[in-house]
Phi, psi and omega in degrees: 000129193273160187306313174302314190291347194250343162307314187289337177311095176327130157307117200291135163277167168301128178311337181281340151138176163322318202259331190281336189293337176301131158294176197304320210287329170292309179300307171324325197268297175326299175299343177282349184260014173246176189266143203302323168300321157302323162325296197290340187278345173298006170300317193255025172271316186207176197272345177277335173294013181302319196244355173310306177333331195280353197238019180294139185273028165206169176218123176242139186205111188234084182242176183286316183214178194263004186288118166092018181267312177309321168295336176293311197282336180291323174279342184274311183288329165304318196264005171267337160077019197075353178312128204273146172222157204248357194214141177207112182238134170219125189229137167209166175270325172219160183208142177261182206276338154316336181276332191310315176288337178292303182310319191283341178273347189277313198302320172301313186297326189274331159316303184314308198280026178051042176306157182239312181248113202242113165226141189225120166228131164246071182315120160071024176221011182029091169295113184264117180281133165315139184276056181230154193295153178277119181227121177201142164274349204230344178297130173277307196220124185243108207246099184251148175201133184062037181246173166243141192251148190249174184292316182269357170291342197249012162268118184237043165280346171274010188233084179270347173283357180286118196236337199236104172241121171233131194227083193247124188065041172259143176264127191224081172298339188206034178251128192278351184193135150257129204218143192200087189273354176242357166293135192232350177229101167258124178235131198225145188194124174047049181245154190271085184270141151054061163263037145278324152109350194277005181187163181266152173281138177249118157258137180234115205214075177293001171223038192267132183256341172209140187223142160234127194227107171223123176263023200276135173262160187232018178256158170291323194292153194320142172310121183284128185265145185244190141234133201308124177292167184260123174277110172282200180286128176225086198274007168272351202298127178246313173241141176215148172236131183227121167230126177249108178292157174291005165253021157290144178257062162290088189207143168249138182317325202239029189255177185269178166310324170279024184080001194237132185276327158100024179257101193298331186260018188285132175287319187298316183267017180291142173106319180285134179237143150096355196072019205264357182059022187255124167236002180246307213291324173295314162308325189264346184304341172291338179304141183273315180227135177212135171254106178263111185235120177261091178289151173243159169338310207274342177112347182287175177218158182224119180268114178257115175265137164222126192261114175274151177195146170318116183260128192294340193309153159259121184277160165291164174294327187290350172231022180318323171291000175231035185311312182281359172288119180248309176250153152222128170252140188228123176232117195213159177272295179263142165254115178259192173300316191274003185275331193282324181288334169297294195309301208268342174283324183258008150295308182322322191241014170073039201233138194262132190223146177229142194243135182220138193264126176291335212255000000 
């Protein structure tokens, strides 16, 4: 056989097949992409596979309900013997009261195993999480959906590596603060804040780069009233999307027509500075790309796209939070009273704006 023909000859593969030729580390990652129970079942494939599942780099459990899962997880975590994993994903549609302590225990166990990505989705059933601080040196991403969050849980000061935080369709009934110095990307969508309306939730994320704050209702139930959170200063913010639905109830029981009661220590008016009735712009003023949408009860949307750059004008204390605004583009379908108020407010402080109709 000539050298040319020998060069074209295919390399012989091991008789056991393609996947068995892969190193253990690659197989551990592959097993991390399948359901945890299916990963365990690979132990019957061959002698080599007998213990590979114990070192899978991720645990994923997606079920309609949690029947039988606690027993499975108890044996799974015991046999893994605390081996670390990168991701833990748990999603279910319904649960029983007896499942609550088990799920909370699994989450804490995942944190002890140095998990970097944690995802919990309890669809349409609002799962109550233990109101304990989240502490992890390794957690980088946290995604929560349809859960009830307590005040202590939302203190992420114990997670110095956390950069991505997503809170979707959740209930925050008594949360005074969501805080993290490390989070760079924050998404809060379709959540219910402070049903009792006694105070506003304060969002403290000084190193935030992108923000999604959207209270558009995603469920079929009647809109739930909630209070707009207070955004602290975000000097690193690059992009922000904020939509306020008509169901939010920003009103202090002692407030005047401006929505401000004048009491320094009033939790309900917290965040309204200089009698400016502004909760959001102070935290959003550094954003280079900003979209604000306020919905009316009739369904029309009013959009503000704001491109920020340093304005050399001397602004009063009342508009200090607008110091980066140079031009404002207002887009809306219908010109109503709120649109006119925005235009008058911008004109009062010589902030240029253009008006575009979407109709």
